[in-house]
Amino acid sequence: MFSKILIANRGEIACRVIRTARRMGVKTVAVYSDADARALHVAMADEAVHIGGSPVAESYLRGDVIIAAAKATGAEAIHPGYGFLSENPGFVDQVTQAGLVFIGPSADSIRAMGLKDAAKRLMEKAGVPVVPGYHGEAQEIVILASKAREIGYPVLIKARAGGGGKGMRRVDHPDDFADALSGARREAKAAFGDDRVLVEKYVDKPRHIEVQVFGDNFGNAVHLFERDCSAQRRHQKVIEEAPAPGMTAELRAAMTDAAVKAAKAIQYSGAGTIEFIVDASDGLKPDRFWFMEMNTRLQVEHPVTEMISGVDLVEWQLRVASGEPIPLAQEDITLSGHAFEARLYAEDPAKGFLPAIGTLHHLSFPGEAAAGTELRIETGVRQGDAISPFYDPMIAKVVTHGPDRTTALAALADAVTRTEVAGSTTNAAFLAALARDPDFASGDVDTGLIGRKQDELTVTAPPSSRAVALAALAATGAMASAASDDPWSSLTGYAHFNPLARRATLSFGGTGIVAHITARPDGRFQVRPEGGEAFVLSAGAGAGDAGATVAAWPGHVTVFEAGRSFDFAISDPFARAAEIGEGTSSMRAPMPGLVKLVRATKGDKVAKGQPLLVLEAMKMEHTITATHDGVISEIAAEGAQVTDGTVLVRFEE
Ligand code: ADP
Ligand code: ADP
Ligand code: MG
């Protein structure tokens, strides 16, 4: 076994790898960018090396600098995590040439599977069923369009270098093919520097089912059953589970056989995932699954496999990379119970899952699992850390395990509901809604489920009047010193002989709220929002009692109630004036990005909902639509780099 390894990654996956390494007595070296100088993975590792600036191109993608860090610290091997350099064969070659071990497959295996078109050609040869479509070399639009017609609509255009759902467009009608192709190419070019595509038949009622495989350097390959990742938005996984609901013995045998065959075809060593698309329009049939791609690394959702198999996949990675055979024979790998993973992201589901940024002023995960279940939180951040625009906005993975699917899913819903984040918009309420969705619960899932139920799953209920009252009381600062028994001491400016009333002004979703707060002789407060009912609250209210929690942070108060979070801004009269001066008739960039396409010009009369421009943020395209009807007086220029809050569109008064 290695005595020291370097982890060429950040966030939750770096922390995850460090944990297993430590348990095995292997020393760890972290690497970090400027933005990550105080990150959790740096604090957890035995040593840490600064590798450059915050943008990934200046740090986590600098293979040469990372290899130098490994040499300088005496690390013998490099674990790449996922993303970044994990599937870069050139990096693997450099690592090997430097006399280090890459904890993952060979460069040749990665090359064989790196591009989706070549991988499909290879799998076809190996006798693995592949998704029908065109995965040849030609890239001319006329050829691709005619191939699409041959395949039959709907089709899916995919970036051959794709990953993370980027560079992908579903096309339902030939008239839309050209637009979709240029969109897919633009996104692919930006994300992967490669705009070549393939065209696939869009599978009916698609289910994403993938098989975890593991190979070693002695020609052995095994599988660790399947995961179902059909709960997706924009082709990205949201909730994953193992085993797949409704899986039959026949389909499992066929899929796991094909997966092991695929791994053996490329002498695969280490952890890998074979992703299949399954046509579930007529139940799960052993002749209705096709190879989509192989991910030649540890997968984001690997914990669900660990929960049902009891195997630590990172431990296996270290053992196999250090020259040991796979620790278990196929027949000794067993499946027990059911596991779920939900990806908690800083993003806004109601705005097309637009990525968000912010400082996690309050971050709290449930401490214990629901009875009879196990709970595992995989995170790389702590309270006070920032979700920056530089990296993937994942906050945590919430993982549960139970004896059966219903129990594990209820535990997931419960855990997500009890997770509290303030300081950034998150998808927590959306995840809880999905975990409680009757269709999802029935197990009759397909990749279109979230899209069909988007409105239901993202519905935003207004805060209850009690939540408003709690926010108003917190806004006065009363709760900050709730530890004191004396209500007067906590409210600055109060005195026993003064009229014991105070006004709190705050706003929720742009609407102003004024509340009158009166201190009562019994040490509690009466809080009466104007036009609303009065509540008698103690300063300790909201500290978890009566189902609500309150977190105050600079300029804001967040109330957590029944799995929802309500962010109230404490009104600053100066900021208000500035806003009014600005007028309501402008649209601002919701996050830093690049203006990719502009679809309107000055003087245009536009209707609410009309697409105005395309903002590229986090390497994905986001369409910005008009918030209301109006005439455009100013619009951002194509190619402009904008920061969070930059005015993108101004309307005429
Ligand atoms: P999974 O199937 O594990 O969810 P994804 O394809 O979603 O895998 O990718 C996992 C992570 O790796 C994401 O953070 C994604 O942004 C990143 N990623 C995937 N492919 C690439 C790539 N080719 N280049 C850079 N990052 C990638
Ligand atoms: P990525 O590298 O971005 O993960 P994949 O090829 O794995 O790309 O596809 C991502 C997702 O897109 C799949 O999980 C699936 O939901 C959907 N998808 C891919 N190919 C098809 C297809 N041919 N028909 C229907 N859906 C598909
Ligand atoms: Mg995929």
PDB file of C-alpha atoms in Angstrom, residues 333-492:
ATOM      1  CA  ILE A 333     -20.346  -9.176  -3.621  1.00  0.00           C
ATOM      2  CA  THR A 334     -23.871  -8.962  -2.271  1.00  0.00           C
ATOM      3  CA  LEU A 335     -26.687  -6.468  -2.313  1.00  0.00           C
ATOM      4  CA  SER A 336     -28.511  -5.432   0.824  1.00  0.00           C
ATOM      5  CA  GLY A 337     -31.368  -2.945   1.255  1.00  0.00           C
ATOM      6  CA  HIS A 338     -31.860   0.241  -0.762  1.00  0.00           C
ATOM      7  CA  ALA A 339     -29.939   3.520  -0.914  1.00  0.00           C
ATOM      8  CA  PHE A 340     -30.607   7.047  -2.188  1.00  0.00           C
ATOM      9  CA  GLU A 341     -28.428  10.059  -2.837  1.00  0.00           C
ATOM     10  CA  ALA A 342     -29.696  13.610  -3.341  1.00  0.00           C
ATOM     11  CA  ARG A 343     -27.389  16.302  -4.725  1.00  0.00           C
ATOM     12  CA  LEU A 344     -27.801  19.507  -2.747  1.00  0.00           C
ATOM     13  CA  TYR A 345     -26.809  22.404  -5.003  1.00  0.00           C
ATOM     14  CA  ALA A 346     -26.597  26.158  -4.774  1.00  0.00           C
ATOM     15  CA  GLU A 347     -29.020  26.774  -7.617  1.00  0.00           C
ATOM     16  CA  ASP A 348     -32.493  28.107  -8.257  1.00  0.00           C
ATOM     17  CA  PRO A 349     -34.889  25.384  -9.480  1.00  0.00           C
ATOM     18  CA  ALA A 350     -37.606  27.974 -10.168  1.00  0.00           C
ATOM     19  CA  LYS A 351     -35.276  29.814 -12.568  1.00  0.00           C
ATOM     20  CA  GLY A 352     -34.356  26.863 -14.725  1.00  0.00           C
ATOM     21  CA  PHE A 353     -31.821  25.571 -12.169  1.00  0.00           C
ATOM     22  CA  LEU A 354     -29.626  28.594 -12.620  1.00  0.00           C
ATOM     23  CA  PRO A 355     -26.446  28.099 -10.574  1.00  0.00           C
ATOM     24  CA  ALA A 356     -26.150  30.357  -7.539  1.00  0.00           C
ATOM     25  CA  ILE A 357     -23.296  31.642  -5.449  1.00  0.00           C
ATOM     26  CA  GLY A 358     -23.037  32.962  -1.919  1.00  0.00           C
ATOM     27  CA  THR A 359     -21.554  32.532   1.513  1.00  0.00           C
ATOM     28  CA  LEU A 360     -23.052  29.713   3.553  1.00  0.00           C
ATOM     29  CA  HIS A 361     -23.776  31.844   6.607  1.00  0.00           C
ATOM     30  CA  HIS A 362     -25.776  29.044   8.129  1.00  0.00           C
ATOM     31  CA  LEU A 363     -25.287  25.366   7.286  1.00  0.00           C
ATOM     32  CA  SER A 364     -26.784  22.570   9.301  1.00  0.00           C
ATOM     33  CA  PHE A 365     -27.331  18.914   8.459  1.00  0.00           C
ATOM     34  CA  PRO A 366     -29.460  16.485  10.453  1.00  0.00           C
ATOM     35  CA  GLY A 367     -27.357  14.863  13.138  1.00  0.00           C
ATOM     36  CA  GLU A 368     -29.020  11.491  13.164  1.00  0.00           C
ATOM     37  CA  ALA A 369     -30.763   9.171  10.763  1.00  0.00           C
ATOM     38  CA  ALA A 370     -34.445   8.260  10.876  1.00  0.00           C
ATOM     39  CA  ALA A 371     -35.024   5.085  12.926  1.00  0.00           C
ATOM     40  CA  GLY A 372     -33.830   1.909  11.214  1.00  0.00           C
ATOM     41  CA  THR A 373     -31.889   3.758   8.509  1.00  0.00           C
ATOM     42  CA  GLU A 374     -28.393   5.081   7.926  1.00  0.00           C
ATOM     43  CA  LEU A 375     -27.567   8.657   6.960  1.00  0.00           C
ATOM     44  CA  ARG A 376     -24.365   9.846   5.324  1.00  0.00           C
ATOM     45  CA  ILE A 377     -23.561  13.439   4.435  1.00  0.00           C
ATOM     46  CA  GLU A 378     -20.767  13.969   1.919  1.00  0.00           C
ATOM     47  CA  THR A 379     -19.691  17.581   1.865  1.00  0.00           C
ATOM     48  CA  GLY A 380     -16.646  19.729   1.270  1.00  0.00           C
ATOM     49  CA  VAL A 381     -17.909  22.898   2.900  1.00  0.00           C
ATOM     50  CA  ARG A 382     -18.554  24.181   6.418  1.00  0.00           C
ATOM     51  CA  GLN A 383     -20.688  27.008   7.698  1.00  0.00           C
ATOM     52  CA  GLY A 384     -19.054  30.274   6.645  1.00  0.00           C
ATOM     53  CA  ASP A 385     -17.525  28.846   3.445  1.00  0.00           C
ATOM     54  CA  ALA A 386     -18.406  30.348   0.072  1.00  0.00           C
ATOM     55  CA  ILE A 387     -19.932  28.816  -3.009  1.00  0.00           C
ATOM     56  CA  SER A 388     -17.911  30.705  -5.607  1.00  0.00           C
ATOM     57  CA  PRO A 389     -18.498  31.076  -9.330  1.00  0.00           C
ATOM     58  CA  PHE A 390     -15.256  29.195 -10.013  1.00  0.00           C
ATOM     59  CA  TYR A 391     -16.389  25.654  -9.228  1.00  0.00           C
ATOM     60  CA  ASP A 392     -19.307  23.267  -9.302  1.00  0.00           C
ATOM     61  CA  PRO A 393     -21.964  24.690  -6.942  1.00  0.00           C
ATOM     62  CA  MET A 394     -22.556  21.421  -5.105  1.00  0.00           C
ATOM     63  CA  ILE A 395     -23.005  21.896  -1.355  1.00  0.00           C
ATOM     64  CA  ALA A 396     -23.417  18.282  -0.274  1.00  0.00           C
ATOM     65  CA  LYS A 397     -24.695  14.838  -1.111  1.00  0.00           C
ATOM     66  CA  VAL A 398     -27.311  13.514   1.269  1.00  0.00           C
ATOM     67  CA  VAL A 399     -27.203   9.708   1.282  1.00  0.00           C
ATOM     68  CA  THR A 400     -29.594   7.348   3.051  1.00  0.00           C
ATOM     69  CA  HIS A 401     -29.862   3.593   3.356  1.00  0.00           C
ATOM     70  CA  GLY A 402     -32.762   1.501   4.589  1.00  0.00           C
ATOM     71  CA  PRO A 403     -34.002  -2.074   4.452  1.00  0.00           C
ATOM     72  CA  ASP A 404     -36.310  -1.263   1.513  1.00  0.00           C
ATOM     73  CA  ARG A 405     -36.953   1.518  -1.022  1.00  0.00           C
ATOM     74  CA  THR A 406     -39.909   3.080   0.812  1.00  0.00           C
ATOM     75  CA  THR A 407     -38.006   3.371   4.081  1.00  0.00           C
ATOM     76  CA  ALA A 408     -34.849   4.709   2.448  1.00  0.00           C
ATOM     77  CA  LEU A 409     -36.843   7.273   0.444  1.00  0.00           C
ATOM     78  CA  ALA A 410     -38.766   8.468   3.507  1.00  0.00           C
ATOM     79  CA  ALA A 411     -35.423   8.842   5.287  1.00  0.00           C
ATOM     80  CA  LEU A 412     -34.112  10.893   2.355  1.00  0.00           C
ATOM     81  CA  ALA A 413     -37.130  13.209   2.385  1.00  0.00           C
ATOM     82  CA  ASP A 414     -36.740  13.619   6.135  1.00  0.00           C
ATOM     83  CA  ALA A 415     -32.994  14.333   5.930  1.00  0.00           C
ATOM     84  CA  VAL A 416     -33.337  16.882   3.143  1.00  0.00           C
ATOM     85  CA  THR A 417     -36.194  18.606   4.983  1.00  0.00           C
ATOM     86  CA  ARG A 418     -34.004  18.960   8.059  1.00  0.00           C
ATOM     87  CA  THR A 419     -31.072  20.391   6.094  1.00  0.00           C
ATOM     88  CA  GLU A 420     -30.683  24.151   6.545  1.00  0.00           C
ATOM     89  CA  VAL A 421     -28.704  26.489   4.312  1.00  0.00           C
ATOM     90  CA  ALA A 422     -28.778  30.276   4.475  1.00  0.00           C
ATOM     91  CA  GLY A 423     -26.753  32.639   2.321  1.00  0.00           C
ATOM     92  CA  SER A 424     -27.438  31.090  -1.043  1.00  0.00           C
ATOM     93  CA  THR A 425     -30.450  29.831  -2.929  1.00  0.00           C
ATOM     94  CA  THR A 426     -30.524  26.025  -2.904  1.00  0.00           C
ATOM     95  CA  ASN A 427     -32.503  23.175  -4.379  1.00  0.00           C
ATOM     96  CA  ALA A 428     -33.306  21.733  -0.911  1.00  0.00           C
ATOM     97  CA  ALA A 429     -37.070  22.290  -1.075  1.00  0.00           C
ATOM     98  CA  PHE A 430     -37.102  20.937  -4.633  1.00  0.00           C
ATOM     99  CA  LEU A 431     -35.267  17.786  -3.508  1.00  0.00           C
ATOM    100  CA  ALA A 432     -37.717  17.305  -0.644  1.00  0.00           C
ATOM    101  CA  ALA A 433     -40.660  17.747  -3.037  1.00  0.00           C
ATOM    102  CA  LEU A 434     -39.153  15.221  -5.435  1.00  0.00           C
ATOM    103  CA  ALA A 435     -38.453  12.732  -2.641  1.00  0.00           C
ATOM    104  CA  ARG A 436     -42.139  13.019  -1.639  1.00  0.00           C
ATOM    105  CA  ASP A 437     -43.524  12.932  -5.178  1.00  0.00           C
ATOM    106  CA  PRO A 438     -45.994  10.046  -5.574  1.00  0.00           C
ATOM    107  CA  ASP A 439     -44.767   9.168  -9.081  1.00  0.00           C
ATOM    108  CA  PHE A 440     -41.172   9.069  -7.946  1.00  0.00           C
ATOM    109  CA  ALA A 441     -42.205   7.054  -4.883  1.00  0.00           C
ATOM    110  CA  SER A 442     -44.007   4.532  -7.097  1.00  0.00           C
ATOM    111  CA  GLY A 443     -40.679   3.710  -8.756  1.00  0.00           C
ATOM    112  CA  ASP A 444     -42.149   4.320 -12.199  1.00  0.00           C
ATOM    113  CA  VAL A 445     -39.389   6.791 -13.014  1.00  0.00           C
ATOM    114  CA  ASP A 446     -38.001   8.052 -16.309  1.00  0.00           C
ATOM    115  CA  THR A 447     -35.721  10.943 -17.217  1.00  0.00           C
ATOM    116  CA  GLY A 448     -38.699  13.130 -18.164  1.00  0.00           C
ATOM    117  CA  LEU A 449     -40.344  12.981 -14.746  1.00  0.00           C
ATOM    118  CA  ILE A 450     -38.822  16.186 -13.371  1.00  0.00           C
ATOM    119  CA  GLY A 451     -39.518  18.112 -16.571  1.00  0.00           C
ATOM    120  CA  ARG A 452     -43.168  17.089 -16.589  1.00  0.00           C
ATOM    121  CA  LYS A 453     -43.672  18.018 -12.959  1.00  0.00           C
ATOM    122  CA  GLN A 454     -41.376  21.037 -12.932  1.00  0.00           C
ATOM    123  CA  ASP A 455     -44.078  23.469 -11.814  1.00  0.00           C
ATOM    124  CA  GLU A 456     -45.371  21.248  -9.032  1.00  0.00           C
ATOM    125  CA  LEU A 457     -41.887  20.506  -7.774  1.00  0.00           C
ATOM    126  CA  THR A 458     -40.730  24.104  -7.781  1.00  0.00           C
ATOM    127  CA  VAL A 459     -43.873  25.760  -6.453  1.00  0.00           C
ATOM    128  CA  THR A 460     -42.880  28.367  -3.905  1.00  0.00           C
ATOM    129  CA  ALA A 461     -45.343  28.797  -1.075  1.00  0.00           C
ATOM    130  CA  PRO A 462     -45.280  32.176   0.705  1.00  0.00           C
ATOM    131  CA  PRO A 463     -43.969  32.185   4.265  1.00  0.00           C
ATOM    132  CA  SER A 464     -46.534  31.614   7.006  1.00  0.00           C
ATOM    133  CA  SER A 465     -47.477  34.619   9.139  1.00  0.00           C
ATOM    134  CA  ARG A 466     -45.606  33.038  12.014  1.00  0.00           C
ATOM    135  CA  ALA A 467     -42.469  32.852   9.836  1.00  0.00           C
ATOM    136  CA  VAL A 468     -42.866  36.535   9.015  1.00  0.00           C
ATOM    137  CA  ALA A 469     -43.244  37.366  12.715  1.00  0.00           C
ATOM    138  CA  LEU A 470     -40.171  35.307  13.578  1.00  0.00           C
ATOM    139  CA  ALA A 471     -38.164  37.054  10.877  1.00  0.00           C
ATOM    140  CA  ALA A 472     -39.275  40.478  12.152  1.00  0.00           C
ATOM    141  CA  LEU A 473     -38.304  39.633  15.711  1.00  0.00           C
ATOM    142  CA  ALA A 474     -34.936  38.288  14.564  1.00  0.00           C
ATOM    143  CA  ALA A 475     -34.388  41.426  12.479  1.00  0.00           C
ATOM    144  CA  THR A 476     -34.399  43.508  15.664  1.00  0.00           C
ATOM    145  CA  GLY A 477     -31.497  41.477  16.991  1.00  0.00           C
ATOM    146  CA  ALA A 478     -33.566  40.032  19.834  1.00  0.00           C
ATOM    147  CA  MET A 479     -32.601  36.485  19.023  1.00  0.00           C
ATOM    148  CA  ALA A 480     -28.883  37.059  18.789  1.00  0.00           C
ATOM    149  CA  SER A 481     -28.782  37.369  22.547  1.00  0.00           C
ATOM    150  CA  ALA A 482     -31.491  34.865  23.266  1.00  0.00           C
ATOM    151  CA  ALA A 483     -29.154  33.292  25.782  1.00  0.00           C
ATOM    152  CA  SER A 484     -29.936  36.138  28.156  1.00  0.00           C
ATOM    153  CA  ASP A 485     -33.123  35.823  30.226  1.00  0.00           C
ATOM    154  CA  ASP A 486     -33.694  39.546  30.209  1.00  0.00           C
ATOM    155  CA  PRO A 487     -35.550  40.594  27.083  1.00  0.00           C
ATOM    156  CA  TRP A 488     -34.634  44.248  27.562  1.00  0.00           C
ATOM    157  CA  SER A 489     -30.928  43.650  27.527  1.00  0.00           C
ATOM    158  CA  SER A 490     -31.125  42.067  24.123  1.00  0.00           C
ATOM    159  CA  LEU A 491     -32.854  44.963  22.434  1.00  0.00           C
ATOM    160  CA  THR A 492     -30.513  47.898  22.297  1.00  0.00           C
TER     161      THR A 492
END
